[in-house]
Every structure is written in C-alpha cells, then in structure tokens.
mmCIF file of C-alpha atoms (C1' of nucleotides) in Angstrom:
data_model
loop_
_atom_site.group_PDB
_atom_site.id
_atom_site.type_symbol
_atom_site.label_atom_id
_atom_site.label_comp_id
_atom_site.label_asym_id
_atom_site.label_seq_id
_atom_site.Cartn_x
_atom_site.Cartn_y
_atom_site.Cartn_z
ATOM 1 C CA UNK A 1 14.299 -80.488 120.143
ATOM 2 C CA UNK A 2 16.120 -77.537 118.577
ATOM 3 C CA UNK A 3 15.261 -79.334 115.066
ATOM 4 C CA UNK A 4 16.625 -81.852 114.290
ATOM 5 C CA UNK A 5 16.342 -81.740 110.822
ATOM 6 C CA UNK A 6 18.173 -81.331 107.566
ATOM 7 C CA UNK A 7 17.577 -79.171 105.046
ATOM 8 C CA UNK A 8 16.857 -75.946 103.359
ATOM 9 C CA UNK A 9 18.633 -73.544 105.881
ATOM 10 C CA UNK A 10 15.736 -70.997 105.441
ATOM 11 C CA UNK A 11 13.323 -73.889 106.980
ATOM 12 C CA UNK A 12 15.170 -75.115 109.760
ATOM 13 C CA UNK A 13 15.992 -71.522 110.915
ATOM 14 C CA UNK A 14 12.290 -70.839 110.655
ATOM 15 C CA UNK A 15 11.713 -74.380 112.378
ATOM 16 C CA UNK A 16 13.623 -73.283 115.269
ATOM 17 C CA UNK A 17 12.068 -70.017 115.714
ATOM 18 C CA UNK A 18 8.881 -72.192 115.519
ATOM 19 C CA UNK A 19 9.747 -74.153 118.926
ATOM 20 C CA UNK A 20 11.451 -71.030 120.430
ATOM 21 C CA UNK A 21 8.325 -69.021 120.182
ATOM 22 C CA UNK A 22 5.924 -72.220 121.511
ATOM 23 C CA UNK A 23 7.730 -73.045 123.804
ATOM 24 C CA UNK A 24 8.796 -69.583 124.894
ATOM 25 C CA UNK A 25 4.486 -69.047 125.112
ATOM 26 C CA UNK A 26 4.481 -72.547 127.233
ATOM 27 C CA UNK A 27 7.251 -71.515 129.950
ATOM 28 C CA UNK A 28 5.906 -68.166 130.994
ATOM 29 C CA UNK A 29 1.853 -70.185 131.297
ATOM 30 C CA UNK A 30 3.089 -72.597 133.011
ATOM 31 C CA UNK A 31 5.249 -70.359 135.349
ATOM 32 C CA UNK A 32 1.676 -68.652 136.082
ATOM 33 C CA UNK A 33 0.164 -71.855 136.871
ATOM 34 C CA UNK A 34 2.494 -72.360 139.315
ATOM 35 C CA UNK A 35 3.037 -69.498 140.956
ATOM 36 C CA UNK A 36 -1.054 -70.163 141.743
ATOM 37 C CA UNK A 37 -2.254 -66.170 140.844
ATOM 38 C CA UNK A 38 -5.430 -67.867 138.500
ATOM 39 C CA UNK A 39 -6.599 -68.839 141.522
ATOM 40 C CA UNK A 40 -9.122 -71.495 141.418
ATOM 41 C CA UNK A 41 -9.824 -70.861 138.648
ATOM 42 C CA UNK A 42 -8.717 -72.392 135.198
ATOM 43 C CA UNK A 43 -6.908 -70.392 132.814
ATOM 44 C CA UNK A 44 -9.353 -70.516 130.464
ATOM 45 C CA UNK A 45 -11.727 -68.268 132.924
ATOM 46 C CA UNK A 46 -9.311 -66.791 134.013
ATOM 47 C CA UNK A 47 -9.059 -65.264 130.587
ATOM 48 C CA UNK A 48 -12.452 -65.153 130.233
ATOM 49 C CA UNK A 49 -13.607 -62.985 133.469
ATOM 50 C CA UNK A 50 -9.891 -61.105 133.129
ATOM 51 C CA UNK A 51 -11.754 -59.807 130.076
ATOM 52 C CA UNK A 52 -14.609 -59.623 130.546
ATOM 53 C CA UNK A 53 -13.493 -56.824 133.763
ATOM 54 C CA UNK A 54 -11.253 -55.762 131.938
ATOM 55 C CA UNK A 55 -14.354 -54.126 128.677
ATOM 56 C CA UNK A 56 -17.340 -54.735 130.212
ATOM 57 C CA UNK A 57 -20.689 -57.402 129.440
ATOM 58 C CA UNK A 58 -20.078 -58.510 125.700
ATOM 59 C CA UNK A 59 -22.023 -61.274 123.964
ATOM 60 C CA UNK A 60 -20.560 -64.723 123.505
ATOM 61 C CA UNK A 61 -19.618 -64.473 120.064
ATOM 62 C CA UNK A 62 -17.454 -61.753 120.560
ATOM 63 C CA UNK A 63 -15.724 -62.957 123.912
ATOM 64 C CA UNK A 64 -14.701 -65.929 122.482
ATOM 65 C CA UNK A 65 -12.974 -63.791 118.793
ATOM 66 C CA UNK A 66 -11.160 -62.113 121.794
ATOM 67 C CA UNK A 67 -10.163 -65.147 123.755
ATOM 68 C CA UNK A 68 -9.764 -67.056 120.232
ATOM 69 C CA UNK A 69 -11.762 -69.851 121.055
ATOM 70 C CA UNK A 70 -13.865 -71.028 119.596
ATOM 71 C CA UNK A 71 -18.358 -70.161 120.313
ATOM 72 C CA UNK A 72 -18.764 -73.988 120.877
ATOM 73 C CA UNK A 73 -16.084 -74.146 123.949
ATOM 74 C CA UNK A 74 -16.385 -70.716 125.536
ATOM 75 C CA UNK A 75 -20.495 -71.699 125.529
ATOM 76 C CA UNK A 76 -18.741 -74.718 128.109
ATOM 77 C CA UNK A 77 -17.043 -72.437 129.396
ATOM 78 C CA UNK A 78 -19.164 -69.747 130.438
ATOM 79 C CA UNK A 79 -21.169 -73.044 131.725
ATOM 80 C CA UNK A 80 -18.162 -73.571 134.810
ATOM 81 C CA UNK A 81 -18.962 -70.404 135.047
ATOM 82 C CA UNK A 82 -21.969 -69.798 135.565
ATOM 83 C CA UNK A 83 -21.751 -72.901 137.533
ATOM 84 C CA UNK A 84 -19.900 -71.084 140.471
ATOM 85 C CA UNK A 85 -22.080 -67.665 139.611
ATOM 86 C CA UNK A 86 -19.446 -65.557 138.580
ATOM 87 C CA UNK A 87 -21.359 -64.962 134.820
ATOM 88 C CA UNK A 88 -24.950 -64.161 134.347
ATOM 89 C CA UNK A 89 -26.077 -65.550 131.151
ATOM 90 C CA UNK A 90 -28.943 -62.180 129.694
ATOM 91 C CA UNK A 91 -30.269 -62.973 126.473
ATOM 92 C CA UNK A 92 -30.004 -60.007 124.667
ATOM 93 C CA UNK A 93 -33.423 -58.212 124.102
ATOM 94 C CA UNK A 94 -33.112 -56.484 120.293
ATOM 95 C CA UNK A 95 -31.192 -58.794 118.901
ATOM 96 C CA UNK A 96 -32.352 -62.144 120.258
ATOM 97 C CA UNK A 97 -29.943 -64.566 118.775
ATOM 98 C CA UNK A 98 -26.729 -63.252 121.337
ATOM 99 C CA UNK A 99 -26.199 -64.109 124.971
ATOM 100 C CA UNK A 100 -25.195 -60.935 126.692
ATOM 101 C CA UNK A 101 -22.471 -62.201 129.438
ATOM 102 C CA UNK A 102 -22.201 -60.220 132.625
ATOM 103 C CA UNK A 103 -19.937 -60.624 135.082
ATOM 104 C CA UNK A 104 -22.082 -61.181 138.826
ATOM 105 C CA UNK A 105 -20.870 -59.276 142.229
ATOM 106 C CA UNK A 106 -18.582 -62.477 143.171
ATOM 107 C CA UNK A 107 -17.458 -62.892 139.028
ATOM 108 C CA UNK A 108 -16.802 -58.590 139.346
ATOM 109 C CA UNK A 109 -14.631 -58.970 143.007
ATOM 110 C CA UNK A 110 -13.166 -62.222 142.891
ATOM 111 C CA UNK A 111 -11.343 -61.139 139.519
ATOM 112 C CA UNK A 112 -10.253 -58.198 141.064
ATOM 113 C CA UNK A 113 -9.269 -59.133 143.609
ATOM 114 C CA UNK A 114 -6.949 -61.684 141.844
ATOM 115 C CA UNK A 115 -5.315 -60.038 139.172
ATOM 116 C CA UNK A 116 -3.137 -57.796 141.000
ATOM 117 C CA UNK A 117 -1.250 -60.427 141.474
ATOM 118 C CA UNK A 118 -1.568 -61.996 138.308
ATOM 119 C CA UNK A 119 -0.834 -58.624 136.400
ATOM 120 C CA UNK A 120 2.343 -58.973 138.563
ATOM 121 C CA UNK A 121 3.293 -62.661 137.844
ATOM 122 C CA UNK A 122 3.400 -61.688 134.063
ATOM 123 C CA UNK A 123 5.540 -58.881 135.121
ATOM 124 C CA UNK A 124 8.234 -60.970 136.553
ATOM 125 C CA UNK A 125 7.785 -64.080 134.218
ATOM 126 C CA UNK A 126 8.582 -60.859 130.429
ATOM 127 C CA UNK A 127 10.977 -59.361 133.451
ATOM 128 C CA UNK A 128 13.541 -61.028 132.408
ATOM 129 C CA UNK A 129 14.186 -59.140 129.559
ATOM 130 C CA UNK A 130 13.998 -55.624 129.419
ATOM 131 C CA UNK A 131 11.763 -52.889 128.707
ATOM 132 C CA UNK A 132 13.332 -52.418 125.325
ATOM 133 C CA UNK A 133 13.731 -55.890 124.011
ATOM 134 C CA UNK A 134 10.102 -56.934 124.970
ATOM 135 C CA UNK A 135 8.698 -54.071 123.207
ATOM 136 C CA UNK A 136 10.897 -55.474 119.996
ATOM 137 C CA UNK A 137 9.501 -58.882 120.812
ATOM 138 C CA UNK A 138 6.032 -57.143 121.161
ATOM 139 C CA UNK A 139 6.887 -56.398 117.222
ATOM 140 C CA UNK A 140 7.983 -59.016 116.217
ATOM 141 C CA UNK A 141 5.082 -61.465 117.360
ATOM 142 C CA UNK A 142 2.322 -58.737 116.447
ATOM 143 C CA UNK A 143 3.851 -59.097 113.066
ATOM 144 C CA UNK A 144 3.308 -62.751 112.960
ATOM 145 C CA UNK A 145 0.311 -62.487 114.046
ATOM 146 C CA UNK A 146 -3.213 -62.267 112.098
ATOM 147 C CA UNK A 147 -3.368 -59.448 113.430
ATOM 148 C CA UNK A 148 -6.807 -59.991 115.135
ATOM 149 C CA UNK A 149 -8.700 -56.824 115.797
ATOM 150 C CA UNK A 150 -7.400 -55.569 119.749
ATOM 151 C CA UNK B 1 -7.271 -57.242 124.430
ATOM 152 C CA UNK B 2 -4.093 -55.341 123.952
ATOM 153 C CA UNK B 3 -4.513 -54.465 128.300
ATOM 154 C CA UNK B 4 -7.105 -52.332 128.864
ATOM 155 C CA UNK B 5 -5.002 -51.796 131.627
ATOM 156 C CA UNK B 6 -3.688 -48.830 134.020
ATOM 157 C CA UNK B 7 -1.733 -49.078 136.122
ATOM 158 C CA UNK B 8 2.045 -49.547 136.333
ATOM 159 C CA UNK B 9 3.848 -48.915 133.044
ATOM 160 C CA UNK B 10 5.607 -51.911 133.427
ATOM 161 C CA UNK B 11 3.269 -54.012 134.173
ATOM 162 C CA UNK B 12 1.672 -53.202 131.969
ATOM 163 C CA UNK B 13 4.010 -52.845 128.694
ATOM 164 C CA UNK B 14 4.713 -56.500 130.661
ATOM 165 C CA UNK B 15 0.902 -57.433 129.985
ATOM 166 C CA UNK B 16 1.056 -56.616 125.851
ATOM 167 C CA UNK B 17 4.257 -58.453 125.404
ATOM 168 C CA UNK B 18 2.767 -61.181 127.387
ATOM 169 C CA UNK B 19 -0.521 -61.115 124.930
ATOM 170 C CA UNK B 20 1.336 -60.086 121.754
ATOM 171 C CA UNK B 21 3.056 -63.620 122.584
ATOM 172 C CA UNK B 22 0.601 -65.637 123.522
ATOM 173 C CA UNK B 23 -1.092 -64.878 119.799
ATOM 174 C CA UNK B 24 1.005 -64.694 117.984
ATOM 175 C CA UNK B 25 2.347 -68.813 119.234
ATOM 176 C CA UNK B 26 -2.354 -69.051 118.816
ATOM 177 C CA UNK B 27 -1.788 -67.477 115.057
ATOM 178 C CA UNK B 28 0.703 -70.043 113.479
ATOM 179 C CA UNK B 29 -0.791 -72.887 115.767
ATOM 180 C CA UNK B 30 -4.125 -72.046 114.019
ATOM 181 C CA UNK B 31 -2.089 -71.420 110.855
ATOM 182 C CA UNK B 32 -0.866 -74.574 110.420
ATOM 183 C CA UNK B 33 -4.063 -76.259 111.264
ATOM 184 C CA UNK B 34 -6.287 -74.830 108.407
ATOM 185 C CA UNK B 35 -3.442 -75.274 105.908
ATOM 186 C CA UNK B 36 -3.667 -79.092 106.721
ATOM 187 C CA UNK B 37 -0.251 -80.092 107.874
ATOM 188 C CA UNK B 38 -1.858 -82.024 110.454
ATOM 189 C CA UNK B 39 -2.948 -84.658 107.675
ATOM 190 C CA UNK B 40 -5.170 -86.816 109.876
ATOM 191 C CA UNK B 41 -3.274 -86.400 112.960
ATOM 192 C CA UNK B 42 -3.753 -83.875 116.280
ATOM 193 C CA UNK B 43 -1.623 -81.919 116.654
ATOM 194 C CA UNK B 44 -0.474 -83.570 119.957
ATOM 195 C CA UNK B 45 -0.055 -87.016 117.532
ATOM 196 C CA UNK B 46 1.924 -84.925 115.081
ATOM 197 C CA UNK B 47 4.426 -83.635 117.651
ATOM 198 C CA UNK B 48 4.775 -87.700 119.044
ATOM 199 C CA UNK B 49 5.408 -88.383 115.344
ATOM 200 C CA UNK B 50 7.646 -85.946 114.313
ATOM 201 C CA UNK B 51 9.643 -86.019 117.786
ATOM 202 C CA UNK B 52 10.495 -89.930 117.598
ATOM 203 C CA UNK B 53 10.770 -89.562 114.220
ATOM 204 C CA UNK B 54 13.995 -86.846 114.070
ATOM 205 C CA UNK B 55 15.051 -88.329 117.345
ATOM 206 C CA UNK B 56 14.466 -91.437 117.357
ATOM 207 C CA UNK B 57 13.073 -94.670 119.756
ATOM 208 C CA UNK B 58 12.525 -93.087 123.392
ATOM 209 C CA UNK B 59 10.497 -94.354 126.910
ATOM 210 C CA UNK B 60 7.790 -92.030 127.367
ATOM 211 C CA UNK B 61 8.805 -89.921 129.601
ATOM 212 C CA UNK B 62 11.091 -88.667 128.113
ATOM 213 C CA UNK B 63 9.788 -87.590 125.167
ATOM 214 C CA UNK B 64 7.012 -85.872 127.609
ATOM 215 C CA UNK B 65 10.084 -83.816 128.144
ATOM 216 C CA UNK B 66 10.377 -82.327 125.159
ATOM 217 C CA UNK B 67 6.707 -82.050 123.729
ATOM 218 C CA UNK B 68 5.565 -80.373 127.202
ATOM 219 C CA UNK B 69 2.710 -82.671 128.585
ATOM 220 C CA UNK B 70 1.368 -84.694 131.866
ATOM 221 C CA UNK B 71 3.030 -87.962 131.892
ATOM 222 C CA UNK B 72 -0.696 -89.048 131.841
ATOM 223 C CA UNK B 73 -1.335 -87.292 129.150
ATOM 224 C CA UNK B 74 1.459 -88.273 126.535
ATOM 225 C CA UNK B 75 -0.463 -91.561 128.423
ATOM 226 C CA UNK B 76 -3.690 -91.592 126.487
ATOM 227 C CA UNK B 77 -1.150 -89.519 123.165
ATOM 228 C CA UNK B 78 0.625 -92.972 122.529
ATOM 229 C CA UNK B 79 -2.643 -94.886 122.859
ATOM 230 C CA UNK B 80 -4.506 -93.198 120.722
ATOM 231 C CA UNK B 81 -0.710 -93.821 117.746
ATOM 232 C CA UNK B 82 -1.744 -96.856 119.095
ATOM 233 C CA UNK B 83 -4.532 -98.010 117.840
ATOM 234 C CA UNK B 84 -3.812 -95.936 114.607
ATOM 235 C CA UNK B 85 -0.887 -98.258 113.958
ATOM 236 C CA UNK B 86 1.953 -95.463 114.139
ATOM 237 C CA UNK B 87 4.094 -96.723 117.387
ATOM 238 C CA UNK B 88 4.575 -99.541 119.477
ATOM 239 C CA UNK B 89 5.193 -99.969 122.870
ATOM 240 C CA UNK B 90 8.316 -101.900 123.905
ATOM 241 C CA UNK B 91 8.927 -102.540 127.992
ATOM 242 C CA UNK B 92 12.483 -101.432 128.610
ATOM 243 C CA UNK B 93 14.005 -105.566 129.726
ATOM 244 C CA UNK B 94 16.499 -103.538 131.351
ATOM 245 C CA UNK B 95 14.503 -100.874 133.223
ATOM 246 C CA UNK B 96 10.930 -102.225 133.730
ATOM 247 C CA UNK B 97 10.001 -99.554 134.783
ATOM 248 C CA UNK B 98 10.236 -97.573 131.343
ATOM 249 C CA UNK B 99 8.374 -98.193 128.116
ATOM 250 C CA UNK B 100 10.280 -97.866 125.214
ATOM 251 C CA UNK B 101 8.043 -95.456 122.010
ATOM 252 C CA UNK B 102 8.812 -96.810 118.480
ATOM 253 C CA UNK B 103 7.539 -96.134 115.459
ATOM 254 C CA UNK B 104 6.057 -98.355 113.667
ATOM 255 C CA UNK B 105 6.760 -98.992 109.054
ATOM 256 C CA UNK B 106 3.377 -97.044 108.900
ATOM 257 C CA UNK B 107 3.990 -94.393 111.489
ATOM 258 C CA UNK B 108 7.895 -94.120 110.104
ATOM 259 C CA UNK B 109 6.604 -93.186 106.665
ATOM 260 C CA UNK B 110 3.033 -90.766 107.025
ATOM 261 C CA UNK B 111 5.828 -88.591 108.382
ATOM 262 C CA UNK B 112 8.169 -89.138 106.576
ATOM 263 C CA UNK B 113 5.392 -88.312 104.153
ATOM 264 C CA UNK B 114 3.694 -85.182 105.991
ATOM 265 C CA UNK B 115 6.786 -83.580 107.308
ATOM 266 C CA UNK B 116 7.705 -81.743 103.330
ATOM 267 C CA UNK B 117 4.102 -79.319 103.792
ATOM 268 C CA UNK B 118 4.647 -79.193 107.594
ATOM 269 C CA UNK B 119 8.807 -77.520 107.518
ATOM 270 C CA UNK B 120 7.396 -75.473 104.350
ATOM 271 C CA UNK B 121 3.416 -74.632 106.529
ATOM 272 C CA UNK B 122 6.321 -73.216 109.346
ATOM 273 C CA UNK B 123 8.223 -70.951 106.980
ATOM 274 C CA UNK B 124 5.487 -69.755 104.740
ATOM 275 C CA UNK B 125 3.369 -68.736 108.277
ATOM 276 C CA UNK B 126 7.622 -67.117 110.449
ATOM 277 C CA UNK B 127 8.444 -65.720 106.831
ATOM 278 C CA UNK B 128 7.210 -62.453 107.483
ATOM 279 C CA UNK B 129 9.797 -61.820 109.667
ATOM 280 C CA UNK B 130 13.476 -61.961 107.433
ATOM 281 C CA UNK B 131 16.176 -64.404 108.582
ATOM 282 C CA UNK B 132 17.571 -61.554 111.152
ATOM 283 C CA UNK B 133 15.051 -61.624 112.768
ATOM 284 C CA UNK B 134 13.243 -64.025 112.869
ATOM 285 C CA UNK B 135 16.223 -64.715 114.615
ATOM 286 C CA UNK B 136 16.759 -61.969 117.064
ATOM 287 C CA UNK B 137 13.206 -63.397 118.367
ATOM 288 C CA UNK B 138 13.833 -66.986 119.221
ATOM 289 C CA UNK B 139 16.975 -64.884 120.799
ATOM 290 C CA UNK B 140 14.299 -62.828 122.401
ATOM 291 C CA UNK B 141 12.147 -66.107 123.372
ATOM 292 C CA UNK B 142 14.564 -68.532 124.017
ATOM 293 C CA UNK B 143 15.655 -66.040 127.397
ATOM 294 C CA UNK B 144 11.294 -66.736 128.063
ATOM 295 C CA UNK B 145 11.734 -70.244 128.726
ATOM 296 C CA UNK B 146 12.912 -72.359 131.012
ATOM 297 C CA UNK B 147 16.148 -73.371 129.549
ATOM 298 C CA UNK B 148 14.525 -77.135 129.098
ATOM 299 C CA UNK B 149 17.133 -79.603 127.736
ATOM 300 C CA UNK B 150 16.771 -80.435 123.914
ATOM 301 C "C1'" DT C 1 -44.971 -60.446 102.055
ATOM 302 C "C1'" DG C 2 -41.713 -64.963 102.497
ATOM 303 C "C1'" DC C 3 -37.823 -67.690 101.452
ATOM 304 C "C1'" DT C 4 -33.074 -68.040 101.900
ATOM 305 C "C1'" DA C 5 -29.140 -66.632 103.546
ATOM 306 C "C1'" DT C 6 -26.588 -65.398 107.209
ATOM 307 C "C1'" DT C 7 -25.498 -65.318 112.285
ATOM 308 C "C1'" DC C 8 -25.706 -66.829 116.471
ATOM 309 C "C1'" DT C 9 -25.477 -70.472 119.863
ATOM 310 C "C1'" DT C 10 -25.916 -75.208 122.286
ATOM 311 C "C1'" DT C 11 -25.031 -80.003 121.610
ATOM 312 C "C1'" DC C 12 -22.247 -83.944 120.346
ATOM 313 C "C1'" DG C 13 -18.856 -86.740 119.365
ATOM 314 C "C1'" DA C 14 -13.828 -87.274 120.578
ATOM 315 C "C1'" DT C 15 -9.739 -86.270 121.516
ATOM 316 C "C1'" DA C 16 -6.508 -83.425 124.724
ATOM 317 C "C1'" DT C 17 -4.816 -81.044 129.113
ATOM 318 C "C1'" DT C 18 -4.066 -81.214 133.833
ATOM 319 C "C1'" DG C 19 -3.672 -82.592 138.764
ATOM 320 C "C1'" DA C 20 -4.374 -86.744 141.401
ATOM 321 C "C1'" DA C 21 -4.030 -91.213 143.419
ATOM 322 C "C1'" DC C 22 -1.986 -95.487 141.932
ATOM 323 C "C1'" DA C 23 0.858 -99.890 141.158
ATOM 324 C "C1'" DT C 24 4.471 -101.553 139.194
ATOM 325 C "C1'" DT C 25 10.095 -101.239 139.474
ATOM 326 C "C1'" DT C 26 14.319 -99.631 141.077
ATOM 327 C "C1'" DT C 27 17.619 -96.472 143.551
ATOM 328 C "C1'" DT C 28 19.365 -94.824 147.673
ATOM 329 C "C1'" DA C 29 20.398 -94.774 152.550
ATOM 330 C "C1'" DA C 30 20.624 -97.182 157.434
ATOM 331 C "C1'" DT D 1 19.484 -106.258 153.401
ATOM 332 C "C1'" DT D 2 16.355 -104.263 154.097
ATOM 333 C "C1'" DA D 3 13.200 -100.124 154.693
ATOM 334 C "C1'" DA D 4 11.913 -95.809 153.061
ATOM 335 C "C1'" DA D 5 12.352 -92.976 148.759
ATOM 336 C "C1'" DA D 6 12.243 -92.332 143.987
ATOM 337 C "C1'" DA D 7 10.793 -92.674 139.027
ATOM 338 C "C1'" DT D 8 8.246 -94.155 135.422
ATOM 339 C "C1'" DG D 9 3.671 -94.900 133.719
ATOM 340 C "C1'" DT D 10 -1.575 -95.379 133.784
ATOM 341 C "C1'" DT D 11 -5.642 -94.586 135.241
ATOM 342 C "C1'" DC D 12 -9.809 -91.358 136.503
ATOM 343 C "C1'" DA D 13 -12.477 -86.805 136.886
ATOM 344 C "C1'" DA D 14 -13.405 -82.447 136.226
ATOM 345 C "C1'" DT D 15 -11.929 -79.307 132.397
ATOM 346 C "C1'" DA D 16 -10.756 -77.707 127.081
ATOM 347 C "C1'" DT D 17 -10.851 -78.091 122.310
ATOM 348 C "C1'" DC D 18 -12.055 -78.245 118.253
ATOM 349 C "C1'" DG D 19 -15.026 -79.623 114.055
ATOM 350 C "C1'" DA D 20 -19.724 -80.858 112.537
ATOM 351 C "C1'" DA D 21 -24.114 -80.386 113.528
ATOM 352 C "C1'" DA D 22 -28.368 -78.346 114.893
ATOM 353 C "C1'" DG D 23 -31.698 -74.500 116.410
ATOM 354 C "C1'" DA D 24 -33.357 -70.627 117.416
ATOM 355 C "C1'" DA D 25 -33.916 -66.060 115.215
ATOM 356 C "C1'" DT D 26 -32.043 -61.946 111.897
ATOM 357 C "C1'" DA D 27 -31.394 -59.229 107.758
ATOM 358 C "C1'" DG D 28 -31.565 -59.366 102.223
ATOM 359 C "C1'" DC D 29 -34.234 -59.894 98.768
ATOM 360 C "C1'" DA D 30 -37.818 -61.413 95.472
#
DNA sequence: TGCTATTCTTTCGATATTGAACATTTTTAA
DNA sequence: TTAAAAATGTTCAATATCGAAAGAATAGCA
C-alpha cells in the first residue's frame, strides 16, 4: 500500500521506504518457503540449525542473540528441535546457568543436506540484482540495522 | 551471522545481502515496537487499522493481500479487533461470500491518534539514510519484491 | 562470608502465523 | 440449466512470538 498518506514529504518517503523494505524481506522469505528449501523444518528451526552448523555449539542466550529472538521463544524452538532428535541440550559444567545447544549427528546431516539448495535458492531470489547492486543494498541495510554483533 | 559460509562467492554475497536485508527489516520493526508507537495494538492489528484508515473499508480477502497474510490469520486478527470494538464486519449484500471490514468510530479515532507518532518514528528510524539513499534502497527493494499490487 | 544484583533459562498467557480441511456462495462451462 | 470449479471466510492443530513472572545459578560487594 505505498503510503496513501499525505503529509510531510520526508515522512512519506520514509514510510514508503519502510514498506518496500518490509515487503522485500517478506517476499524473499515467501519465495524460499515455497521453494521447499526448508525441508520439513520451520523457518525458525532452520535458522537455529544453520547457525549451529556454521558457528558450532553455543549457549541458548548467544543463539537467541544471533537469531534476534526472545529467550522464551528460543526455548520452545529448541524443544521442538530436541523432540525431533536434531539437537541436544548440555548443561554447562562451569557456569551451570547456561545450556549449550549441540547438533546431533542426525541434525548435522540434515542441515548439511539441506543447506546447499537453500543457499542456491537465496542466490536465485537475490539474483535479480547484480553483484554491485547487492553490495549497495547490503550497505544501506546495514546502516539501518542496530549493529548487532556478527 | 554474516555468512560464516565458504563457497561460491556469488552465493556468499547473496546470503550476506539476504541476512542484512532481513536484519534491517527486523531492526526497524523492533525500534518501532520499543518506541511504543503501536499503542496497545499488536503490529498486525495496527497494520490492519492503518490500511483501513488510509484506503477505506474493504473485504477481508483484499485486506489480506495488502497485509501479505493468510485468510486464516486475518480472520483472527479481525476477530481481535472486533472484540476491542475497533472494527465491524459487514456481510456484502451483493456477493454474499465477502465480508467487508469497516473501522468503527472508536477505531478511526484510535488510529488517527496513533498514526502521526508512528509515522514520525518510522521517519526517525529510516532517517539514518538521506533522501537519495532512501529512494535508492526503495528501488532495490522493490525489484526484490514480487510486485504485489499497490 | 553472606546478601544482593545480575544472568540464563523456563514457563505462562495472549496473539500471530501457516497450511489444510471445510462450508458457503458465486462463476464457469458443458 | 445444472454440475463442476473457483472464490471467500472460518476453523483447527501445530508452531512461533512477545512480555512478564518465576527459578536457578553466579557474580559483586559490603
């Protein structure tokens, strides 16, 4: 609904930009869902597995920060992955408040199997922009973000 | 997690771009939530009210397309708005499959009250980019979208 | 050392979200 | 004109999501 809103031109532009940004993110997300690149996993579950796959085991707090989700939510997502036997919880023996989440063999095999097609699907979706455009988009987006740690 | 993934450079760039896009959208969304610009409404509820406010009454199907959400979801969101007395359902007398959603006076007054601060908050969040950058970002994002009708 | 504040996780209640099945109504086409 | 197909909403089950409260464990400080 490109801003059927009359007012301060700077605000109109900002709203329009915001809507386009939101829609672009949704749209790519939808394309991926429809492309079946998540297997039988939900988007959240896939994200958790992928992070563990690329960065190794980490405690829930850290994982939650990387996935930009609340502790309560992450707890549920990990529960559901645990039920499927894809991850394992290990209480940290040094700091017993922490719970380290570890991929099981099954989980590792699953994400290793799914990831290449997923990456290809993202590349295809984002590929409507050429390399220079993607870099430009990335830079602009980065400046909008809060500078979450990488 | 800027793509701790080794592989085809084009895929790495695309993944990185995708992550930055997703994070930028989340980040702005979070800034708005924390800025209290949604009042006591959820993001979905606010979106529905705002759309009705700017575009006038419309049937649920049309509203669902504008908000990029499923029929089932929209049905619930409208239920919750109805419970709060902010919208009213009216069965279309010509095509009796359709249900037109209309803002009540209360709903209209609420969104009219909330919207200006919301627009200002968006302008502030997106305002880290200057006008030319916003337009550029908007154009790039638009090309990533599926070209949903406006 | 012992109390207090902080950190990490879980739980709870409410709402959101999707996909699928279903009912109703309209449209299409035979 | 009537039967099949399509469009519109609702409902359901499963998962997600947030905020707030609660529990457990550690860290900091008097």
